[in-house]
């Protein structure tokens, strides 16, 4: 695996108000999996793009915070946001796909507005009367008993 930078450092990737300098994104290539004949073991077409979110000085702090919330599952323990692409048989197309994914991720982070999420029971409490809540809980217990009699496992059994 080797690191390659084909893009000049003055190129910028635009995502709404954020300008992503391409020299700050580390691009690595590797061999792609899947069918491809004899050349599959020779050409490195899979591209992985990564950048450290906390060290991204080009990203405004509010967007950076939103980015950390929205994409917390794609950020490594080291703080790197990692995207990879091996959908195309050409390295340049996969590189372009990775950069588009980063662009899309930043746009999602900019649009994100935290909403207060209520649990299902809290939603019922807000909209239903006390009697309806009691009936709901009673029906739920009865259904659990029926399922136990039949032999089905409920989520509570796991």
XYZ file of C-alpha atoms in Angstrom:
158
model
C 0.000 0.000 0.000
C 1.377 3.421 -0.862
C 0.205 6.994 -0.399
C -0.347 8.998 -3.535
C -1.358 12.581 -4.054
C -2.288 13.310 -7.611
C -4.039 16.586 -6.909
C -2.145 19.881 -6.738
C -2.273 21.499 -3.314
C -4.071 24.589 -4.602
C -7.202 22.641 -5.587
C -10.174 22.937 -3.260
C -13.201 20.738 -2.804
C -16.269 22.890 -2.132
C -18.950 21.851 0.340
C -21.442 24.648 1.007
C -19.459 27.243 2.964
C -16.570 24.896 3.769
C -13.612 24.706 1.402
C -11.751 21.426 1.787
C -8.063 21.666 0.812
C -7.216 18.430 -0.967
C -3.663 18.420 0.374
C -5.133 17.904 3.875
C -6.849 14.661 2.835
C -4.649 11.570 2.946
C -5.392 9.270 0.017
C -4.183 5.668 0.105
C -4.672 2.986 -2.502
C -4.830 -0.776 -2.184
C -5.915 -3.794 -4.157
C -9.638 -4.101 -4.539
C -11.521 -7.292 -3.785
C -13.925 -9.078 -6.074
C -13.862 -10.280 -9.673
C -11.502 -8.757 -12.176
C -9.596 -11.447 -13.985
C -5.810 -11.587 -14.020
C -5.235 -7.895 -13.370
C -7.095 -7.870 -10.041
C -3.934 -8.797 -8.113
C -1.765 -6.244 -9.911
C -3.665 -2.956 -9.939
C -4.442 -0.888 -6.876
C -7.858 0.587 -7.627
C -9.396 0.768 -4.146
C -9.023 4.241 -2.628
C -9.263 5.213 1.025
C -9.522 8.891 1.980
C -9.044 10.112 5.540
C -8.609 13.339 7.443
C -8.384 14.151 11.127
C -11.541 16.004 12.125
C -10.155 17.635 15.272
C -7.096 18.963 13.388
C -9.112 20.247 10.417
C -8.354 23.962 10.725
C -10.145 24.619 7.436
C -13.479 23.559 8.964
C -15.412 26.024 11.189
C -15.802 24.908 14.813
C -19.617 24.680 14.685
C -19.493 22.496 11.556
C -16.741 20.397 13.143
C -18.889 19.785 16.244
C -21.899 18.852 14.125
C -19.685 16.615 11.980
C -18.486 14.741 15.091
C -22.111 14.147 16.147
C -23.557 13.182 12.770
C -20.700 10.911 11.665
C -19.568 9.513 15.013
C -19.736 5.936 13.669
C -17.310 6.649 10.824
C -14.688 8.432 12.939
C -11.856 6.249 14.250
C -10.449 6.364 17.786
C -7.587 8.487 16.478
C -10.143 11.054 15.278
C -9.849 10.279 11.563
C -12.890 10.330 9.310
C -12.375 7.420 6.917
C -14.121 6.853 3.578
C -13.266 4.232 0.989
C -14.442 3.338 -2.472
C -13.877 0.316 -4.678
C -17.021 0.532 -6.782
C -15.154 1.402 -9.987
C -12.341 -0.415 -11.763
C -10.431 2.847 -12.213
C -8.439 4.448 -9.396
C -9.299 7.998 -10.490
C -13.039 7.282 -10.424
C -12.749 5.766 -6.943
C -10.741 8.802 -5.799
C -13.465 11.078 -7.132
C -16.142 8.961 -5.380
C -14.290 9.265 -2.050
C -14.067 13.033 -2.364
C -17.765 13.228 -3.225
C -18.559 11.176 -0.106
C -16.549 13.613 2.028
C -18.325 16.534 0.377
C -21.717 14.942 1.061
C -20.775 14.213 4.691
C -19.828 17.851 5.296
C -23.090 19.030 3.715
C -25.044 16.686 6.024
C -23.169 18.045 9.026
C -23.907 21.647 8.050
C -27.628 20.901 7.693
C -27.836 19.028 11.024
C -29.891 20.647 13.760
C -30.157 18.768 17.048
C -33.712 17.881 17.950
C -34.967 16.707 21.281
C -35.816 13.040 20.916
C -38.468 11.542 23.167
C -38.766 7.887 23.992
C -41.887 6.057 22.860
C -43.438 6.070 26.345
C -42.717 9.793 26.776
C -44.490 10.486 23.489
C -47.517 8.531 24.691
C -47.519 10.386 28.013
C -47.570 13.731 26.227
C -50.453 12.850 23.927
C -52.556 10.341 25.873
C -54.501 10.448 29.111
C -53.493 8.467 32.200
C -56.195 5.862 31.539
C -54.927 5.225 28.004
C -51.385 4.758 29.309
C -52.558 2.151 31.840
C -54.484 0.311 29.102
C -51.437 0.377 26.843
C -49.195 -1.144 29.531
C -51.851 -3.755 30.396
C -52.197 -4.840 26.752
C -48.422 -5.048 26.439
C -48.162 -7.381 29.445
C -51.009 -9.548 28.138
C -49.340 -9.878 24.747
C -46.086 -10.921 26.423
C -47.900 -13.620 28.399
C -49.569 -14.917 25.219
C -46.257 -15.084 23.418
C -44.656 -16.946 26.337
C -47.477 -19.491 26.328
C -47.016 -20.067 22.613
C -43.260 -20.379 23.021
C -42.084 -17.239 21.244
C -39.208 -15.316 22.724
C -39.752 -11.636 23.363
C -37.097 -8.942 23.406
C -37.181 -8.970 27.205
C -36.116 -12.650 27.239
C -32.766 -11.967 25.571
